[in-house]
Short mmCIF file of C-alpha atoms in Angstrom, two decimals:
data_model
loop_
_atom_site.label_atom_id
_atom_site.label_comp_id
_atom_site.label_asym_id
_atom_site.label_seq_id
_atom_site.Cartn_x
_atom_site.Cartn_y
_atom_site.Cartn_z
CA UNK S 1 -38.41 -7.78 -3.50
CA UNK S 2 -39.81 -11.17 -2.09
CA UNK S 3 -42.05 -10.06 1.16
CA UNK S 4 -43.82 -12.45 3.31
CA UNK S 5 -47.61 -12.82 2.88
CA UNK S 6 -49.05 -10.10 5.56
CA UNK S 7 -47.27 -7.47 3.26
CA UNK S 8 -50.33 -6.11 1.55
CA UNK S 9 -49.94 -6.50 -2.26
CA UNK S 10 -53.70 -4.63 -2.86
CA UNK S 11 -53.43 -2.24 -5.97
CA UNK S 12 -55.46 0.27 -3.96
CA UNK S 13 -53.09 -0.08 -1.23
CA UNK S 14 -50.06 2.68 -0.37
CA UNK S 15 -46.39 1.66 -1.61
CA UNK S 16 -44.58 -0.15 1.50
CA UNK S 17 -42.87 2.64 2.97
CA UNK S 18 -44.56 5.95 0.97
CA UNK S 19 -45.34 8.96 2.30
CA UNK S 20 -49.04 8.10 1.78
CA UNK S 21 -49.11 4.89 3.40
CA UNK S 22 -47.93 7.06 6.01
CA UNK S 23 -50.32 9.47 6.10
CA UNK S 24 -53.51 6.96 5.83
CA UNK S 25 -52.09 5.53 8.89
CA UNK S 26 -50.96 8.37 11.02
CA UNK S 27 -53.16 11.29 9.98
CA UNK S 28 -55.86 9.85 11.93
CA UNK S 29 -53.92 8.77 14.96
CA UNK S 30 -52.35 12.02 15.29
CA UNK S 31 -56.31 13.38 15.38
CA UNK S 32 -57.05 10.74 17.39
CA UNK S 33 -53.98 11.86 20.00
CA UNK S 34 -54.59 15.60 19.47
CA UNK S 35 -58.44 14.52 21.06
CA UNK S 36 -56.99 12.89 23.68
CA UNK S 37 -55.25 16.50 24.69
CA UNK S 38 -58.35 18.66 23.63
CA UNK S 39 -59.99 16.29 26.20
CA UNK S 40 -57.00 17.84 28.51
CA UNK S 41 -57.69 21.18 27.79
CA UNK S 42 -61.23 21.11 28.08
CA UNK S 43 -60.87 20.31 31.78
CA UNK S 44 -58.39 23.68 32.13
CA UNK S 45 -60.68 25.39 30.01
CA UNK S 46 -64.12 24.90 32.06
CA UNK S 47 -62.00 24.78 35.20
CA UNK S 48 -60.46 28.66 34.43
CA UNK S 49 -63.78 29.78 34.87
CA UNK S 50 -64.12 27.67 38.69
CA UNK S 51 -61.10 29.49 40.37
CA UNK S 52 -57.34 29.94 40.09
CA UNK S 53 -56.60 27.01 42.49
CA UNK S 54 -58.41 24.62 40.24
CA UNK S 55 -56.24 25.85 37.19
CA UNK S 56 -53.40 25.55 39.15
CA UNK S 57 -54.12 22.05 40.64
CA UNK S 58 -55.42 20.05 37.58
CA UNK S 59 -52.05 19.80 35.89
CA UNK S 60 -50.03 18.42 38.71
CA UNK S 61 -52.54 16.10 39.42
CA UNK S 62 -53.20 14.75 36.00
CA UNK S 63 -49.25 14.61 35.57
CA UNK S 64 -49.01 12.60 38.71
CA UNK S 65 -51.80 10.08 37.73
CA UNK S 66 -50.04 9.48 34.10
CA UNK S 67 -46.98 8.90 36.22
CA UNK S 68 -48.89 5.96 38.00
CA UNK S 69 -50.50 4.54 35.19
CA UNK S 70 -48.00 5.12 32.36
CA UNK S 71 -45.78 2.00 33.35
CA UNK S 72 -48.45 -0.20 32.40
CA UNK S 73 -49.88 1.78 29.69
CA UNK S 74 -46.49 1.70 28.35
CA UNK S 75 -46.21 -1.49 28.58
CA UNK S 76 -49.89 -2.19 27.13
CA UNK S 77 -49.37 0.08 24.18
CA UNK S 78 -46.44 -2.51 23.37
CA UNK S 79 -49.21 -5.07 22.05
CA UNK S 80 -49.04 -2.41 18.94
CA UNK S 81 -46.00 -3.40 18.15
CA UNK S 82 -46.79 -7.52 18.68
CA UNK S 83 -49.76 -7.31 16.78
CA UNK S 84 -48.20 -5.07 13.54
CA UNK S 85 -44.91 -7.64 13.67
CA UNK S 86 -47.57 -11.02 13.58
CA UNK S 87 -49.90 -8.91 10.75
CA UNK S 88 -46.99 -8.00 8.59
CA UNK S 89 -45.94 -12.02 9.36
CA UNK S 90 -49.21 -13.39 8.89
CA UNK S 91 -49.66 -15.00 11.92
CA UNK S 92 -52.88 -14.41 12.92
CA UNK S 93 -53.33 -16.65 15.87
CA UNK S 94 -50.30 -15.13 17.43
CA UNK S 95 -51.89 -11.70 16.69
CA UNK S 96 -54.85 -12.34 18.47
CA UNK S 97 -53.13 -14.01 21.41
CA UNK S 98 -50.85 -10.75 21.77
CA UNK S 99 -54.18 -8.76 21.83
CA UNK S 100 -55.06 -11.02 24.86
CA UNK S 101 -51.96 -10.87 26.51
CA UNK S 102 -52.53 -7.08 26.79
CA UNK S 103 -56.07 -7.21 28.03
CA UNK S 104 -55.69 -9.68 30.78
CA UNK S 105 -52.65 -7.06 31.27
CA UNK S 106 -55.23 -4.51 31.83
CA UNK S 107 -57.60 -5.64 33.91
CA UNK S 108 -55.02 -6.72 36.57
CA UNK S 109 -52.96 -3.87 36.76
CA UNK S 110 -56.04 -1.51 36.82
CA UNK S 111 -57.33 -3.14 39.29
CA UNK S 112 -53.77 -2.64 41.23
CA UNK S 113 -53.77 0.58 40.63
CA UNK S 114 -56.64 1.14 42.74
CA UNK S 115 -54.04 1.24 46.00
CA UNK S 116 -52.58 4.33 45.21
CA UNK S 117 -56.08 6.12 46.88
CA UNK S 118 -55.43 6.30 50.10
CA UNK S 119 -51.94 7.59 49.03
CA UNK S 120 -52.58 10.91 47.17
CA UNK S 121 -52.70 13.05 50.02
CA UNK S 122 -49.87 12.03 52.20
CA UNK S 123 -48.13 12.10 48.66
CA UNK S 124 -49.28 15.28 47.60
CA UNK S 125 -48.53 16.89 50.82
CA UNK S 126 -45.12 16.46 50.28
CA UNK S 127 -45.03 18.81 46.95
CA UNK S 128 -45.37 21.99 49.47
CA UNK S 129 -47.83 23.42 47.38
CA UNK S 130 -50.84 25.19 50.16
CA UNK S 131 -53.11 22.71 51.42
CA UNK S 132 -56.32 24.27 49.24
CA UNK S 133 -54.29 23.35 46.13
CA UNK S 134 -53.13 19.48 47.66
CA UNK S 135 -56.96 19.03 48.70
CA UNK S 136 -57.95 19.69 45.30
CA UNK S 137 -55.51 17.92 43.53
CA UNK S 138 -56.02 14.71 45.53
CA UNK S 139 -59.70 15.34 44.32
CA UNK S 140 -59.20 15.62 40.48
CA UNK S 141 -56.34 12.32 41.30
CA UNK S 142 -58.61 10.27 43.42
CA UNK S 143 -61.57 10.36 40.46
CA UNK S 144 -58.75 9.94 37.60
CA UNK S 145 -57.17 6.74 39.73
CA UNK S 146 -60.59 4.90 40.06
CA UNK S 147 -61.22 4.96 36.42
CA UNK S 148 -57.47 3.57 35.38
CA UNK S 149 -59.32 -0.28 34.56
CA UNK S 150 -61.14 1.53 32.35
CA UNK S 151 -58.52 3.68 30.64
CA UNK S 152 -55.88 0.27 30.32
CA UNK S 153 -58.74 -1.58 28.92
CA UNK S 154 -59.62 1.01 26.09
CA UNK S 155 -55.72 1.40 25.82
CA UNK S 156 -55.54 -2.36 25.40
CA UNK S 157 -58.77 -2.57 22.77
CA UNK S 158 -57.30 0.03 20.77
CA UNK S 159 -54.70 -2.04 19.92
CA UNK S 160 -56.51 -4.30 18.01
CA UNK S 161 -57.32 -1.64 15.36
CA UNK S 162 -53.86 0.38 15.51
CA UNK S 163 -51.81 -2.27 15.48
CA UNK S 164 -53.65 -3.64 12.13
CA UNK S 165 -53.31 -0.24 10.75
CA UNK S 166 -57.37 0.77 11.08
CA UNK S 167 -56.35 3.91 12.67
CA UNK S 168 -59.54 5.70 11.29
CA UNK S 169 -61.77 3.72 13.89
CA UNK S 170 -59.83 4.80 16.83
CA UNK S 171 -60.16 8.08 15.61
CA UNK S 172 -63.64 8.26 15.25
CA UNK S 173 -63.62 6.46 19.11
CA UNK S 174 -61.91 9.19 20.42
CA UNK S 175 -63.08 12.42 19.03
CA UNK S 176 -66.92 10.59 20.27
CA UNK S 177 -65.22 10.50 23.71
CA UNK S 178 -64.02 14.06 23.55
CA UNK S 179 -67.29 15.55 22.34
CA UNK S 180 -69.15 13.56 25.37
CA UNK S 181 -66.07 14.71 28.13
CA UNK S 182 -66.81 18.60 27.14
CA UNK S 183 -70.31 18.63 27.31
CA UNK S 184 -70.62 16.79 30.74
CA UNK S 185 -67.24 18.43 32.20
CA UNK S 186 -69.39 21.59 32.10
CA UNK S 187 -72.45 19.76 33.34
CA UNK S 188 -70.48 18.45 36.36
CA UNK S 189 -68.14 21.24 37.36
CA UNK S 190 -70.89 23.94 37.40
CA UNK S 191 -73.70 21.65 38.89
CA UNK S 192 -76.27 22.88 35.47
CA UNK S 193 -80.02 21.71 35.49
CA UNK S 194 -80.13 18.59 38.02
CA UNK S 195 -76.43 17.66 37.75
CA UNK S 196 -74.71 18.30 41.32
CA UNK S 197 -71.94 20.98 41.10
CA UNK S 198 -68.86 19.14 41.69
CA UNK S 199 -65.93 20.91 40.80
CA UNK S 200 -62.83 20.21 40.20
CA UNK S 201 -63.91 16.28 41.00
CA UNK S 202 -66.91 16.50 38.21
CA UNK S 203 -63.77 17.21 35.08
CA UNK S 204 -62.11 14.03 36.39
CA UNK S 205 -65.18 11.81 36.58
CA UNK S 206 -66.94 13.32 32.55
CA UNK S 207 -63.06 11.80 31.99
CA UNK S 208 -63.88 8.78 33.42
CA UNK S 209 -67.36 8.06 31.89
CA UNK S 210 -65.91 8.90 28.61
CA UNK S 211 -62.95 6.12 28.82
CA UNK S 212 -65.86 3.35 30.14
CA UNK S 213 -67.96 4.66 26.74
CA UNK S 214 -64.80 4.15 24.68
CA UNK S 215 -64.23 0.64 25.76
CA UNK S 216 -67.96 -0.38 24.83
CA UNK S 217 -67.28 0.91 21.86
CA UNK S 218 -64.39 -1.04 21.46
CA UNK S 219 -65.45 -4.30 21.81
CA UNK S 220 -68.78 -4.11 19.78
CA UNK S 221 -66.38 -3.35 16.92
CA UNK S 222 -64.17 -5.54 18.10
CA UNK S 223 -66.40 -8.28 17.60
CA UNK S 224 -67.87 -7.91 14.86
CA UNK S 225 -65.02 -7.49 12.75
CA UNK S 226 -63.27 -10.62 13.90
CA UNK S 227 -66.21 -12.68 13.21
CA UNK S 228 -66.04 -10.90 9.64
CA UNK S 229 -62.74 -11.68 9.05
CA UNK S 230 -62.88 -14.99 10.73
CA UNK S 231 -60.01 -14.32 13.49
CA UNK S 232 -59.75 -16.45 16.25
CA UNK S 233 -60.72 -13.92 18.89
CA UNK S 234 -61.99 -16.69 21.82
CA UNK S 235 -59.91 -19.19 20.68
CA UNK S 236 -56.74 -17.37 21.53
CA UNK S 237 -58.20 -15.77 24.98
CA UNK S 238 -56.15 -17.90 27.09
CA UNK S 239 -53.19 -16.45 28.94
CA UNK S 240 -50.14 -17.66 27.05
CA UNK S 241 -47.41 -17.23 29.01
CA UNK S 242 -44.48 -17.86 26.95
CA UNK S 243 -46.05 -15.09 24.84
CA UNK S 244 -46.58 -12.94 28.38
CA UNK S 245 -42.95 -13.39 29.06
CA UNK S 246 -41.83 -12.39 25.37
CA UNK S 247 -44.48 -9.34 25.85
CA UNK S 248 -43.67 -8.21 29.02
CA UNK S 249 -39.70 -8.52 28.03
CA UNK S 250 -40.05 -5.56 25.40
CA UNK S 251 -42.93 -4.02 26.52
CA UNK S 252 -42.17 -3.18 30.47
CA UNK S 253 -39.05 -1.13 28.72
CA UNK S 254 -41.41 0.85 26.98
CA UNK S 255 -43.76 1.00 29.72
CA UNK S 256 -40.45 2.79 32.04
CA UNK S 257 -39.12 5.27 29.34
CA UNK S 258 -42.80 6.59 29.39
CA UNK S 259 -42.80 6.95 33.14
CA UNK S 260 -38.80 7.77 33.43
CA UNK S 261 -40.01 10.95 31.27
CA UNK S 262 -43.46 11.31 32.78
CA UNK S 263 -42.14 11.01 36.36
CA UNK S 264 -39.42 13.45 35.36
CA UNK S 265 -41.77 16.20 33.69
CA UNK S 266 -44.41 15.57 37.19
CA UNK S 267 -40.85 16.93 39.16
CA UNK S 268 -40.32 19.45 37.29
CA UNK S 269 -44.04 20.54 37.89
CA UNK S 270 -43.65 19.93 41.37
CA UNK S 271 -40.75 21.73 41.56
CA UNK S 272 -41.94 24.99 39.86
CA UNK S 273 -45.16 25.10 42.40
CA UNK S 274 -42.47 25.81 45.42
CA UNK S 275 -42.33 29.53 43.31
CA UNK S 276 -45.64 30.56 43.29
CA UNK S 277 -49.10 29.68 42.31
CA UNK S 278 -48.73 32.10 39.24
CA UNK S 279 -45.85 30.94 37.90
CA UNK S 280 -47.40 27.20 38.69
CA UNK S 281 -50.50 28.25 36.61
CA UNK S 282 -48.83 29.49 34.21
CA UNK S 283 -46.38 26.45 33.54
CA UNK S 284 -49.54 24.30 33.44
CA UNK S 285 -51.11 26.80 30.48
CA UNK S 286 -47.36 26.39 28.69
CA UNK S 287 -48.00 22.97 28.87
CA UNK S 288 -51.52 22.57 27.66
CA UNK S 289 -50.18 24.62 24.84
CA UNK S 290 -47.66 22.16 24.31
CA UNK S 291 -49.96 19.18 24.56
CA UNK S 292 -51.73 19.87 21.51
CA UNK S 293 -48.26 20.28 19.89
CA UNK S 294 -46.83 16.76 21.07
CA UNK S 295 -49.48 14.63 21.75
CA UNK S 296 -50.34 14.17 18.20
CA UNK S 297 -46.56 13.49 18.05
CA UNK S 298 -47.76 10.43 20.06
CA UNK S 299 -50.34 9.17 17.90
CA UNK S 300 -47.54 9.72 14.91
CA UNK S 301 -45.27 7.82 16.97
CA UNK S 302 -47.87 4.94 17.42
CA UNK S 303 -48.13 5.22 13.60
CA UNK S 304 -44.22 4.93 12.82
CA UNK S 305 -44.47 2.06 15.57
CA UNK S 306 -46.87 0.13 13.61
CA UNK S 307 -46.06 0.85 9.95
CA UNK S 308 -42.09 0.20 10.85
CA UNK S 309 -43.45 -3.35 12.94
CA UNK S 310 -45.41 -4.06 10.43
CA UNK S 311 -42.88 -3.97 7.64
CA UNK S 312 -40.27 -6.05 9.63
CA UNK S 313 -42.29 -8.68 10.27
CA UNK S 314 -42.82 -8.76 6.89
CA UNK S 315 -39.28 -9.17 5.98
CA UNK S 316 -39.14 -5.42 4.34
CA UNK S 317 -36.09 -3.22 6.12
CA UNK S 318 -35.91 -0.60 3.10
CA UNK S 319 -40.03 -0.26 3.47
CA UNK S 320 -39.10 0.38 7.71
CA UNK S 321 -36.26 2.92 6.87
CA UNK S 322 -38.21 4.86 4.39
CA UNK S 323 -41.10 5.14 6.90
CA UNK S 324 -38.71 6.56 9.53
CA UNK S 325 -37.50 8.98 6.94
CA UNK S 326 -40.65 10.34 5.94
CA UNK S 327 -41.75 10.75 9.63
CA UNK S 328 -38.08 12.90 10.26
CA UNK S 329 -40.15 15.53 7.39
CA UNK S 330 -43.79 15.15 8.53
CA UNK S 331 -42.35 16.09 12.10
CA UNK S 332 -39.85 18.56 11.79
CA UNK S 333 -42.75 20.08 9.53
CA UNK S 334 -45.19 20.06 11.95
CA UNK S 335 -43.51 21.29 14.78
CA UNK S 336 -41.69 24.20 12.75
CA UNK S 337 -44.71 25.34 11.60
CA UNK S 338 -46.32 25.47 15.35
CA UNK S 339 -43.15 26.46 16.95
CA UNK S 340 -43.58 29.80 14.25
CA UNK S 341 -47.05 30.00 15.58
CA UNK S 342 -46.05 30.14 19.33
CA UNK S 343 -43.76 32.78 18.58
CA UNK S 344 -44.96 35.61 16.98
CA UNK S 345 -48.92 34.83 18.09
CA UNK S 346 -48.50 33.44 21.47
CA UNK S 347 -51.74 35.52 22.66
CA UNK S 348 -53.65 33.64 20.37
CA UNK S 349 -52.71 30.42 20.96
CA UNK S 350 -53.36 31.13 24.68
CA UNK S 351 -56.99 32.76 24.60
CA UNK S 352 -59.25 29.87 24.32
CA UNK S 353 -57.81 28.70 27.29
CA UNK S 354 -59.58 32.06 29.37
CA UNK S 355 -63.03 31.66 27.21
CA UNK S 356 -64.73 31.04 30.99
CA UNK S 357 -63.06 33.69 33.10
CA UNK S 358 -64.01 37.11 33.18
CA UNK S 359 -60.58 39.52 34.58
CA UNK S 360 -63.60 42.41 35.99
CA UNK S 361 -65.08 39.61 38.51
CA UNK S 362 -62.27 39.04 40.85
CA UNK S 363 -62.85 35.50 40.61
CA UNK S 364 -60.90 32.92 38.42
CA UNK S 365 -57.44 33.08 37.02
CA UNK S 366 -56.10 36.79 36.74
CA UNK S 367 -55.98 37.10 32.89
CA UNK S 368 -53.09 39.80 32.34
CA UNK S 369 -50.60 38.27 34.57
CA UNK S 370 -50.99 34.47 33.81
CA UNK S 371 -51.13 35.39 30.10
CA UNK S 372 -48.35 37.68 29.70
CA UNK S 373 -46.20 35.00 31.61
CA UNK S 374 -47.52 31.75 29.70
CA UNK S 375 -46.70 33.83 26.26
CA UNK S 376 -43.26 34.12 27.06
CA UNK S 377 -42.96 30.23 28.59
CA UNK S 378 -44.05 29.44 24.63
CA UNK S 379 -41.16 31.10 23.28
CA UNK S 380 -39.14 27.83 25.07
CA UNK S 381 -41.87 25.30 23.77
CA UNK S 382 -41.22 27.17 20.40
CA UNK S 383 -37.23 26.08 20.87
CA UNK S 384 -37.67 22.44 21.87
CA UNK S 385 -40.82 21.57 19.91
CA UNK S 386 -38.32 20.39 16.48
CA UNK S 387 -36.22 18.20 18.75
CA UNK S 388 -39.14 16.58 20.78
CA UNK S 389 -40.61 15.57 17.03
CA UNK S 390 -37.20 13.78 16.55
CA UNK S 391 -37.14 11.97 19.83
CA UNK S 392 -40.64 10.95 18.97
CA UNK S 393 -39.86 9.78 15.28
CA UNK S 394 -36.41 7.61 16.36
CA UNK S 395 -37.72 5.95 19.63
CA UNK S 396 -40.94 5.06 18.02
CA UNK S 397 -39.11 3.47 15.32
CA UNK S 398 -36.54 1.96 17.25
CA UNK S 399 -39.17 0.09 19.74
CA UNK S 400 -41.65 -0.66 16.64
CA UNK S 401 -38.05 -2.81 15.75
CA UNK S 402 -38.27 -3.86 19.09
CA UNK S 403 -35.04 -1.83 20.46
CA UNK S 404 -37.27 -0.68 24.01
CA UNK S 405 -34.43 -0.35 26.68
CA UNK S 406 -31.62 2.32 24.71
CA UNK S 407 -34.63 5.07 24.23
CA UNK S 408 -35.55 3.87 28.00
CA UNK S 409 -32.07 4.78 29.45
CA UNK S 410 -31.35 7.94 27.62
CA UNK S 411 -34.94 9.19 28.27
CA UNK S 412 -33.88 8.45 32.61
CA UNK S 413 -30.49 9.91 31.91
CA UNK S 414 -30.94 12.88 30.49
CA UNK S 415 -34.93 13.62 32.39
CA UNK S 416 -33.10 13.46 35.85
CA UNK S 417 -29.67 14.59 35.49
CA UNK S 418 -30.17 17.24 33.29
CA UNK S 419 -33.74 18.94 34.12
CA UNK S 420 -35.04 17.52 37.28
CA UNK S 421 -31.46 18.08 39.15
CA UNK S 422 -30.58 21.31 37.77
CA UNK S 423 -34.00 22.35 38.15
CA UNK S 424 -33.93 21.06 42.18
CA UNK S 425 -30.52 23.12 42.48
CA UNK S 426 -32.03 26.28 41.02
CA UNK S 427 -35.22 26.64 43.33
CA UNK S 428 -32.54 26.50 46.34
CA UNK S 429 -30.56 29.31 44.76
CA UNK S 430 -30.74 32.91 46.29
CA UNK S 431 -32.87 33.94 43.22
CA UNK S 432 -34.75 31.17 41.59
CA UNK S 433 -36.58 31.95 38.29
CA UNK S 434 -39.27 30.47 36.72
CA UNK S 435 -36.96 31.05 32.97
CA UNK S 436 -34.14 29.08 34.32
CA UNK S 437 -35.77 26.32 35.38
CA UNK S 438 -37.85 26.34 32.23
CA UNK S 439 -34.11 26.44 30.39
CA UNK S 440 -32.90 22.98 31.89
CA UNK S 441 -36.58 21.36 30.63
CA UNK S 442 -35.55 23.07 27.06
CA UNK S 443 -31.55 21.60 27.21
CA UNK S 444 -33.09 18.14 28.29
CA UNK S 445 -35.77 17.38 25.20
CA UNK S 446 -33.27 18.73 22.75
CA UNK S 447 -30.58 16.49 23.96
CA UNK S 448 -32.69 13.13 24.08
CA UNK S 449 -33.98 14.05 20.05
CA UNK S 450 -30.30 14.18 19.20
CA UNK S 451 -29.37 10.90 20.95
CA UNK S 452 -32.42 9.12 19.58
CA UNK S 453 -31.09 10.12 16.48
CA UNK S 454 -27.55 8.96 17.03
CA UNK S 455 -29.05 5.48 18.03
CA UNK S 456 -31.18 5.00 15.30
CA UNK S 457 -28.39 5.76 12.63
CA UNK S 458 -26.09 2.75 14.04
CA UNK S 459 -28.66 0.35 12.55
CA UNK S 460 -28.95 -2.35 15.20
CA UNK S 461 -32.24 -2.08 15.35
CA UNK S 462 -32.85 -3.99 11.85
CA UNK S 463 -31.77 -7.38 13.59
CA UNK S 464 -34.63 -7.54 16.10
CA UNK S 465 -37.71 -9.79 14.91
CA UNK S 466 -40.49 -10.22 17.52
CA UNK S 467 -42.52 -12.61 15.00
CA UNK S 468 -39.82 -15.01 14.99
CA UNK S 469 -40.08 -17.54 17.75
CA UNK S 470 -36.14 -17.40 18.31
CA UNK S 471 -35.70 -13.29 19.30
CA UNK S 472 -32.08 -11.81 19.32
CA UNK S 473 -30.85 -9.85 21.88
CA UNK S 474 -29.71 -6.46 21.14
CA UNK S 475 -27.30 -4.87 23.17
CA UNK S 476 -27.59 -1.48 24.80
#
């Protein structure tokens, strides 16, 4: 098969399209993900020990601040797919002037971001959830918002290495970041030695000062590898914006389905908080649960993004479709295998997450309750988890093509008409439960894996090609 020069032809290197190629690539970006939700849980973990309200307020808040930063995250993230097409292509000057593209992209929306302070409280207020719980969300928000330059601009470095498949240095950036959040997330939130005791505010900000440690990081290795491989790294800093435009055409798609289903899942939060703090507390444990389920789903997704853009710029469809179909194994594998877990040890899984609070004290979460309820919110994780790991492997092989605004539309359809209404109807019912509402979340993710599915077996995706200067539309 003739393939263009970026296709690697290295006797060491993986077959196009093999299962190993796929794990060298995604094995560490599916660490690299799974840090990014142990650095998630350790703020629920240290925070158990602080009080209930803390528990119960860190989730909603971190949920709402992904929904305000995920557009352009989304959107950032998209240089992955840029820089794998103009790698596989060899284009290397167009590689590097994506990775620019995304950092001015950065800086300027971080700094945009910055508005939303003085709008957390009037906009938490409106959740109905007691006004000790708003206060300290808009704490833990507030802290989280003024670090977003930092966060985009590590989001935006990281590209460099994913999207060239070096996915074992962003690994080794991360799990340095999450060693450095626990240790000073403990530091700040009990106030030990000289550090103040801050709280709830102290998890945000070790959060913060681990993102601005990742993005030095970044660019030292940043440099020195393109002056090792001789890539024109200042040379292509200029803001190119025919290049922008072409960016910001597939990317800002991307950017929306991650806040259509962000925004969604932050309503359905919201929504379950009008019950009661309990069943609020114990949604947010179900969900850090389910974090370190999916989010290394996202770092295999990055992987299928790259490997699939990678091999379509390089003119190698079969390599792309065998990628996707070893991802469909890996996945289902993965999540079967956890879903098992969740279901017949659900105590286990949920005990690390109580390691600071003692049930005899009367202060902190109350154990029994909050764990007996969580356990039997996993059994729903435990039914969804398979079809989440296909909605992952499809859209992230549809957008590595470059197909960004089908997996954008079903994600809004099917988020907001059937688990965010259905869920809004329910907690106005004579007796709301927790279980139903938890039932349309469960309908919604299993629905969107089987459309993802359905869309990636028509095959339009195999016409897009971002490397080439002329790109085709594909219709929706």
């Amino acid at each position: 098969m003739t393939m263009a020069s970026g296709e690697s032809h290295s006797e060491s290197a993986p077959e196009a399209g093999s299962m190993s190629e796929l794990f060298r690539v995604a094995v560490p970006l599916m660490l690299s993900a799974g840090s990014q939700s142990l650095m998630n849980a350790a703020d629920r973990i240290v925070l158990a020990g602080c009080s209930e309200a803390a528990l119960a307020a860190v989730t909603p808040a971190s949920m709402l601040h992904w929904t305000v930063v995920c557009i352009p995250m989304g959107t950032i993230l998209y240089a992955n797919t840029f820089i794998s097409q103009y790698d596989g292509a060899a284009k290397k000057e167009r590689m590097m002037a994506s990775l620019w593209q995304a950092i001015w992209l950065s800086l300027v929306t971080g700094i945009l971001l910055l508005g939303c302070l003085p709008l957390s409280r009037p906009l938490l207020s409106l959740t109905g959830h007691s006004p000790e719980i708003v206060e300290l969300e808009a704490q833990y928000f507030n802290t989280l918002c003024a670090g977003s330059p930092m966060l985009l601009l590590s989001t935006a470095l990281s590209c460099f290495f994913n999207g060239r498949r070096r996915t074992s240095v962003v690994m080794c950036i991360s799990f340095a970041g999450v060693f450095f959040n626990f240790g000073v997330d403990y530091l700040l939130v009990y106030g030990i030695g000289p550090f103040p005791e801050l709280g709830i505010r102290g998890a945000a900000l070790a959060t913060v000062l681990a993102r601005c440690g990742e993005v030095f990081v970044y660019a030292l290795l940043m440099l020195r590898e393109a002056k090792r491989e001789q890539l024109p790294l200042m040379a292509s800093r200029r803001l190119d914006f025919d290049l922008l435009r072409k960016f910001l055409r597939f990317g800002v798609p991307s950017g929306l389905h991650y806040f259509v289903d962000n925004s969604g899942f932050t309503v359905f939060l919201l929504i379950i908080g009008n019950l009661s703090s309990s069943d609020l507390a114990a949604t947010n444990l179900a969900f850090s649960v389910n974090g370190l389920i999916f989010i290394p789903l996202l770092g295999f997704g990055t992987a299928i993004q790259t490997l699939v853009g990678h091999h379509i710029g390089a003119e190698n469809i079969p390599a792309a479709k065998r990628t996707t179909n070893n991802a469909v194994l890996l996945g289902v594998l993965w999540t079967g295998i956890t879903a098992l877990m969740l279901i017949f040890f659900p105590e286990t899984c949920l005990r690390p997450f109580f390691l600071f609070a003692d049930p005899d004290s009367g202060q902190g979460a109350d154990v029994k309750t909050l764990a007996r309820l969580a356990a039997t919110l996993l059994q729903f994780v435990a039914v969804y988890s398979v079809f989440d790991a296909l909605a992952v492997v499809f859209s992230s092989a549809l957008r590595g093509a470059g197909d960004t605004v089908y997996p954008m539309l079903i994600t809004l359809l099917s988020s907001w008409l059937v688990m965010v209404l259905p869920a809004a109807l329910i907690i106005r019912s004579d007796n709301p439960t927790i279980f139903a509402i938890w039932m349309t979340a469960t309908i919604h993710i299993s629905l969107t894996g089987f459309c993802m599915w359905m869309r990636y077996l028509t095959g339009r995706w195999q016409r897009l090609r971002l490397a080439s200067d002329a790109v085709e539309q594909l219709p929706v």
